[in-house]
Coordinates of N, CA and C in Angstrom, one line a residue:
M1142 N 0.7 -1.0 0.2 CA -0.1 0.0 0.0 C 0.9 1.1 0.2
T1143 N 0.6 2.1 -1.0 CA 1.0 3.4 -1.2 C 1.0 4.3 0.4
A1144 N 1.8 4.9 0.9 CA 1.7 5.7 1.8 C 0.8 7.1 1.6
S1145 N -0.2 7.2 2.4 CA -1.0 8.5 2.0 C -1.2 9.7 3.2
L1146 N -1.7 10.6 2.9 CA -1.6 11.9 3.6 C -3.2 12.4 3.9
C1147 N -3.3 12.7 5.0 CA -4.6 13.2 5.3 C -4.4 14.4 6.1
V1148 N -4.7 15.7 5.8 CA -4.7 17.1 6.3 C -5.9 17.3 7.4
I1149 N -6.0 17.5 8.8 CA -7.1 17.8 9.2 C -7.0 19.1 9.9
T1150 N -8.1 20.0 9.4 CA -7.9 21.7 10.0 C -9.5 21.8 10.6
G1151 N -9.4 22.6 11.4 CA -10.5 23.4 12.0 C -9.6 24.3 12.9
A1152 N -11.0 25.0 13.6 CA -10.8 26.2 14.6 C -10.0 25.3 15.9
M1153 N -9.7 26.1 16.9 CA -9.0 25.6 18.3 C -10.1 24.8 18.7
A1154 N -10.1 23.4 19.3 CA -11.3 23.1 20.2 C -12.0 22.5 18.9
A1155 N -11.9 22.2 17.8 CA -12.7 21.4 17.3 C -12.8 19.9 17.1
G1156 N -11.8 19.0 17.8 CA -11.3 18.2 17.7 C -10.9 17.4 16.7
K1157 N -9.5 18.4 16.3 CA -8.1 17.9 15.6 C -7.5 17.0 15.7
S1158 N -6.9 17.1 16.8 CA -6.2 16.1 17.7 C -6.7 15.2 18.3
T1159 N -8.2 15.3 18.7 CA -8.8 13.6 19.1 C -8.9 13.0 17.8
I1160 N -9.1 13.7 16.5 CA -9.6 12.9 15.5 C -8.0 12.1 14.8
A1161 N -7.1 13.0 14.7 CA -6.0 12.4 14.1 C -5.3 11.2 15.0
K1162 N -5.3 11.7 16.0 CA -4.7 10.4 17.3 C -5.2 9.1 17.0
A1163 N -6.8 9.0 17.0 CA -7.2 8.1 16.6 C -7.4 7.6 15.2
L1164 N -7.5 8.5 13.9 CA -7.1 8.1 12.8 C -5.7 7.1 12.6
V1165 N -4.6 7.5 13.4 CA -3.2 7.5 12.9 C -3.0 5.8 13.4
Q1166 N -4.1 5.3 14.5 CA -4.2 4.0 15.2 C -4.7 2.7 14.0
R1167 N -5.5 3.1 13.3 CA -6.0 2.3 11.9 C -4.8 1.8 11.3
F1168 N -3.9 2.6 11.0 CA -2.7 1.8 9.9 C -1.7 1.3 11.0
E1169 N -1.1 0.0 9.9 CA 0.0 -0.2 10.6 C 1.3 0.7 10.9
K1170 N 1.3 1.4 9.8 CA 2.6 2.2 9.9 C 2.0 4.2 9.4
S1171 N 2.1 4.5 10.5 CA 1.7 5.9 10.3 C 2.5 6.7 10.9
A1172 N 2.1 8.1 11.0 CA 2.8 9.1 11.7 C 1.6 10.3 11.9
H1173 N 1.6 10.8 13.3 CA 0.9 12.0 13.6 C 1.7 13.4 13.5
V1174 N 1.7 14.2 12.7 CA 2.0 15.4 12.8 C 1.3 16.6 13.1
G1175 N 1.5 17.0 14.3 CA 0.6 18.1 14.7 C 1.4 19.7 14.9
G1176 N 0.9 20.5 14.2 CA 1.3 21.8 14.3 C 1.8 22.6 15.0
D1177 N 1.1 22.3 16.5 CA 1.4 22.8 17.7 C 2.8 22.7 18.1
G1178 N 3.0 21.1 18.0 CA 4.3 21.2 18.5 C 5.6 21.7 18.2
F1179 N 5.5 22.3 16.9 CA 6.5 22.8 16.2 C 6.3 24.3 16.9
L1180 N 5.4 25.1 17.1 CA 4.9 26.3 18.0 C 5.6 25.9 19.5
R1181 N 5.6 25.1 20.2 CA 5.9 25.1 21.2 C 7.3 24.8 21.3
M1182 N 8.0 24.6 20.3 CA 9.5 24.4 20.3 C 10.2 25.6 20.2
I1183 N 9.6 26.7 20.0 CA 10.2 28.3 20.5 C 10.2 28.5 21.8
T1184 N 11.2 28.5 22.9 CA 11.3 28.9 24.0 C 11.5 30.0 24.8
K1185 N 11.9 31.3 23.7 CA 11.9 32.3 23.8 C 11.7 33.5 22.4
G1186 N 11.2 34.3 22.7 CA 11.2 35.1 21.7 C 9.9 34.9 20.7
G1187 N 8.7 33.7 21.2 CA 7.7 33.5 20.5 C 6.6 34.5 20.5
A1188 N 6.1 34.8 19.0 CA 5.2 35.6 19.1 C 3.7 35.4 19.6
V1189 N 3.0 36.7 20.0 CA 1.6 36.1 20.6 C 0.8 35.7 19.3
M1190 N -0.1 34.6 19.3 CA -0.8 34.2 18.4 C -2.3 34.7 18.9
G1191 N -2.9 35.0 18.1 CA -4.6 35.7 18.4 C -5.3 36.1 17.2
P1192 N -6.2 36.9 17.5 CA -7.0 37.2 16.6 C -6.6 38.0 15.2
V1193 N -5.5 38.9 15.7 CA -4.8 39.6 15.0 C -3.6 39.1 15.2
L1194 N -2.9 38.9 14.1 CA -1.6 38.6 13.5 C -0.7 39.5 13.2
G1195 N 0.5 40.0 14.2 CA 1.3 41.1 13.6 C 2.4 40.1 12.7
R1196 N 3.4 41.3 12.3 CA 4.0 40.3 10.9 C 4.9 39.0 11.3
E1197 N 5.5 39.3 12.7 CA 6.3 38.4 13.3 C 5.7 37.3 14.0
A1198 N 4.1 37.1 13.8 CA 3.5 36.2 14.2 C 3.3 35.3 12.8
I1199 N 2.6 36.2 12.0 CA 2.3 35.5 10.5 C 4.1 34.9 10.5
E1200 N 5.3 35.3 10.3 CA 6.5 34.6 9.8 C 6.6 33.3 10.8
Q1201 N 6.5 33.5 12.3 CA 6.4 32.4 13.1 C 5.5 31.2 12.6
L1202 N 4.3 31.6 12.5 CA 3.0 30.8 11.8 C 3.6 29.9 10.6
H1203 N 3.9 30.8 9.6 CA 4.9 30.2 8.4 C 6.0 29.3 8.6
L1204 N 6.6 29.7 9.9 CA 7.6 28.9 10.0 C 7.4 27.3 10.2
R1205 N 6.5 27.2 11.5 CA 5.9 26.2 11.7 C 5.2 25.6 10.8
Q1206 N 4.3 26.0 9.8 CA 3.8 25.4 8.8 C 4.8 24.6 8.3
D1207 N 5.7 25.5 7.4 CA 6.7 24.7 6.6 C 7.8 23.7 7.1
I1208 N 7.7 23.9 9.0 CA 8.7 22.5 9.1 C 7.5 21.5 9.1
A1209 N 6.7 21.6 9.5 CA 5.6 20.4 9.5 C 5.4 19.9 8.1
M1210 N 5.3 20.8 7.1 CA 5.3 20.1 5.4 C 6.4 19.4 5.2
Y1211 N 7.5 19.9 5.7 CA 8.9 18.9 5.9 C 8.5 17.6 6.5
A1212 N 8.4 17.8 7.3 CA 8.0 16.5 8.5 C 7.2 15.7 7.5
V1213 N 6.0 16.2 7.3 CA 4.9 15.3 6.4 C 5.6 14.4 5.0
R1214 N 6.1 15.6 4.5 CA 7.1 14.8 3.1 C 8.0 13.9 3.4
R1215 N 8.8 13.9 4.7 CA 9.6 12.7 4.8 C 8.9 11.7 5.3
F1216 N 7.7 11.8 6.6 CA 6.9 10.6 6.8 C 6.2 10.0 5.5
V1217 N 6.0 10.6 4.7 CA 5.3 10.0 3.5 C 6.0 9.0 2.9
G1218 N 7.4 10.3 2.2 CA 8.0 9.7 1.7 C 9.0 8.3 2.3
A1219 N 9.1 8.2 3.1 CA 9.3 6.9 4.0 C 8.2 5.6 4.5
G1220 N 7.2 6.2 3.4 CA 6.2 5.0 3.8 C 5.2 4.8 4.7
F1221 N 5.2 6.2 5.6 CA 4.4 6.2 6.7 C 2.9 6.9 6.1
T1222 N 2.0 6.2 6.4 CA 0.3 7.1 6.3 C 0.4 8.0 7.4
T1223 N 0.2 9.5 6.7 CA 0.6 10.5 7.5 C -0.6 11.4 8.1
V1224 N -0.8 11.8 9.2 CA -2.0 12.5 9.5 C -1.5 14.1 10.1
Y1225 N -1.3 14.9 9.2 CA -1.2 16.0 9.8 C -2.4 17.3 9.7
Q1226 N -2.3 17.8 11.1 CA -3.2 18.5 11.9 C -2.6 19.8 12.6
D1227 N -3.7 20.8 12.0 CA -2.9 22.2 12.2 C -4.8 23.1 11.7
I1228 N -4.6 24.4 12.5 CA -5.5 25.4 11.9 C -4.8 25.8 10.9
L1229 N -5.6 25.7 10.0 CA -5.2 26.3 8.4 C -6.3 26.8 7.8
I1230 N -6.5 28.4 7.6 CA -7.7 29.0 7.7 C -7.6 30.1 6.3
G1231 N -8.1 30.1 5.8 CA -8.2 31.4 4.7 C -6.8 31.2 3.3
A1232 N -5.9 32.1 3.6 CA -4.8 32.0 3.2 C -4.0 30.8 3.2
D1233 N -3.8 30.9 4.4 CA -2.8 29.1 5.0 C -3.3 28.4 4.5
F1234 N -4.3 27.8 4.5 CA -5.2 26.4 4.2 C -4.9 26.5 2.3
V1235 N -5.0 27.6 1.6 CA -4.8 27.8 0.2 C -3.0 27.4 0.0
R1236 N -2.2 27.8 0.9 CA -0.6 27.5 0.7 C -0.7 26.4 0.7
I1237 N -0.8 25.8 2.2 CA -0.5 24.1 2.6 C -1.5 23.3 1.5
K1238 N -2.5 23.2 1.4 CA -2.9 22.8 -0.1 C -2.4 22.7 -1.2
R1239 N -1.8 23.9 -1.6 CA -1.4 24.0 -2.8 C 0.4 23.2 -2.9
A1240 N 0.6 23.4 -1.5 CA 2.4 23.0 -1.4 C 2.2 21.7 -1.3
L1241 N 1.5 21.1 -1.1 CA 1.2 19.4 -1.0 C 0.4 18.7 -1.9
A1242 N 0.0 19.6 -2.7 CA -0.6 18.9 -4.0 C -0.8 17.5 -4.5
D1243 N 1.3 17.5 -4.6 CA 1.6 16.1 -5.3 C 1.3 15.2 -4.3
L1244 N 1.1 15.4 -3.0 CA 1.1 14.0 -2.5 C -0.4 13.6 -2.1
N1245 N -1.5 14.7 -3.0 CA -2.8 14.3 -3.0 C -3.7 13.8 -1.7
P1246 N -3.5 15.0 -1.1 CA -3.8 14.9 0.4 C -5.8 14.5 0.6
R1247 N -5.7 14.0 1.4 CA -7.5 13.9 1.7 C -7.5 15.2 3.0
I1248 N -8.2 15.6 2.7 CA -8.5 17.3 3.6 C -9.8 16.8 4.2
V1249 N -9.7 16.9 5.9 CA -10.8 17.0 6.1 C -10.7 18.4 7.3
V1250 N -12.2 19.1 7.1 CA -12.4 20.4 7.8 C -13.3 19.9 8.7
L1251 N -13.3 20.3 10.2 CA -14.0 20.3 11.5 C -14.5 21.7 11.3
N1252 N -15.6 21.6 11.1 CA -16.0 22.9 11.5 C -17.9 23.0 12.6
P1253 N -17.5 22.5 13.7 CA -18.5 22.6 14.9 C -19.0 23.8 14.7
D1254 N -20.1 24.0 15.4 CA -20.7 25.5 15.9 C -19.9 26.5 17.1
V1255 N -20.1 27.3 17.3 CA -19.4 28.1 18.0 C -19.8 27.5 19.2
E1256 N -20.8 27.2 20.0 CA -21.3 26.8 21.4 C -20.6 25.5 21.5
T1257 N -20.1 24.9 20.4 CA -19.5 23.4 20.8 C -17.8 23.6 21.0
L1258 N -17.6 24.4 20.1 CA -16.4 25.0 20.6 C -15.9 25.8 21.8
A1259 N -16.8 26.4 22.0 CA -16.6 26.8 23.4 C -16.5 26.0 24.7
R1260 N -17.7 25.3 24.3 CA -17.8 23.8 25.2 C -16.6 23.2 25.4
R1261 N -16.1 22.4 24.5 CA -14.9 22.1 24.2 C -13.5 22.6 24.7
D1262 N -13.9 23.7 24.7 CA -12.3 24.6 24.8 C -12.4 24.4 26.4
A1263 N -13.4 24.8 27.2 CA -13.3 25.0 28.5 C -13.1 23.7 29.3
E1264 N -13.7 22.4 28.5 CA -13.3 21.1 29.1 C -11.7 20.6 29.1
R1265 N -10.8 21.5 28.1 CA -9.5 21.0 28.1 C -8.9 21.5 28.9
H1266 N -7.8 20.9 29.3 CA -7.0 21.4 30.1 C -6.0 22.4 29.9
K1267 N -6.0 22.9 28.3 CA -5.2 24.2 27.7 C -6.4 24.8 27.3
T1268 N -6.7 25.8 27.6 CA -7.6 26.7 26.9 C -7.1 27.7 26.1
G1269 N -7.6 27.9 24.9 CA -7.4 28.8 23.7 C -8.3 30.1 24.0
Y1270 N -9.1 30.3 24.0 CA -10.1 30.9 23.7 C -10.3 31.8 25.2
G1271 N -10.8 33.1 24.9 CA -11.4 34.1 26.3 C -11.8 35.5 25.6
E1272 N -11.9 36.2 26.6 CA -12.4 37.5 26.4 C -11.7 38.3 25.0
H1273 N -10.6 37.8 25.0 CA -9.9 39.1 23.7 C -9.9 38.2 22.5
F1274 N -10.2 36.5 22.5 CA -10.2 35.5 21.4 C -11.5 35.0 21.5
P1275 N -12.3 35.3 21.5 CA -13.7 34.3 21.5 C -13.7 33.2 20.1
P1276 N -14.4 32.2 20.6 CA -14.4 31.1 19.5 C -14.7 31.7 18.1
N1277 N -15.9 32.5 18.1 CA -16.3 33.0 16.8 C -15.5 33.4 15.7
V1278 N -14.1 33.9 16.4 CA -13.4 34.8 15.2 C -12.8 33.9 14.3
L1279 N -12.1 32.4 14.9 CA -12.1 31.2 13.8 C -13.1 30.6 13.3
A1280 N -14.1 30.4 14.0 CA -15.2 29.6 13.3 C -15.9 30.5 12.0
E1281 N -15.7 31.9 12.1 CA -16.2 32.7 10.8 C -15.2 32.9 9.8
A1282 N -13.9 32.7 10.4 CA -12.7 33.2 9.2 C -13.1 31.6 8.7
L1283 N -13.2 30.6 9.3 CA -13.1 29.4 8.7 C -14.3 29.4 7.7
Q1284 N -15.7 29.7 7.9 CA -16.5 29.7 6.9 C -16.2 30.6 6.2
N1285 N -15.9 31.9 6.4 CA -15.7 32.8 5.2 C -14.9 33.2 4.7
D1286 N -13.4 32.6 5.1 CA -12.4 32.9 4.0 C -11.5 32.0 3.7
T1287 N -12.1 30.8 4.2 CA -11.4 29.2 3.8 C -12.1 28.6 2.7
P1288 N -11.6 28.4 1.5 CA -12.5 27.3 0.0 C -12.6 26.3 0.3

């Protein structure tokens, strides 16, 4: 069987990690590439990721995505069925989709309603939403800006 790629995207707390972790267990040889892991590698000088991204935050977001795509290519090239999960919205979604098009990825977009995002976020040990970053920001960007 040829290694394949699945890209899972959605807003924070949409269930990307949960589904990716379950999906990779279904294959004999698989890899899970999570975009958050690369962002956490920045120990000092990390830009604030929020509803409005400054130049430095955009550069770091693209760095994270580029490293993830490199890892995806290496895993697929080594014969691993690979699941890449990250928040890919708007122009970033288009950029990643084009960059990985030669791998013929299956793309899954998780799009729960705002109330579900808020509830799931509140139930997690790591919360991402708050007063200055409500869940409707990413939910609306996903619906309105992502082809």
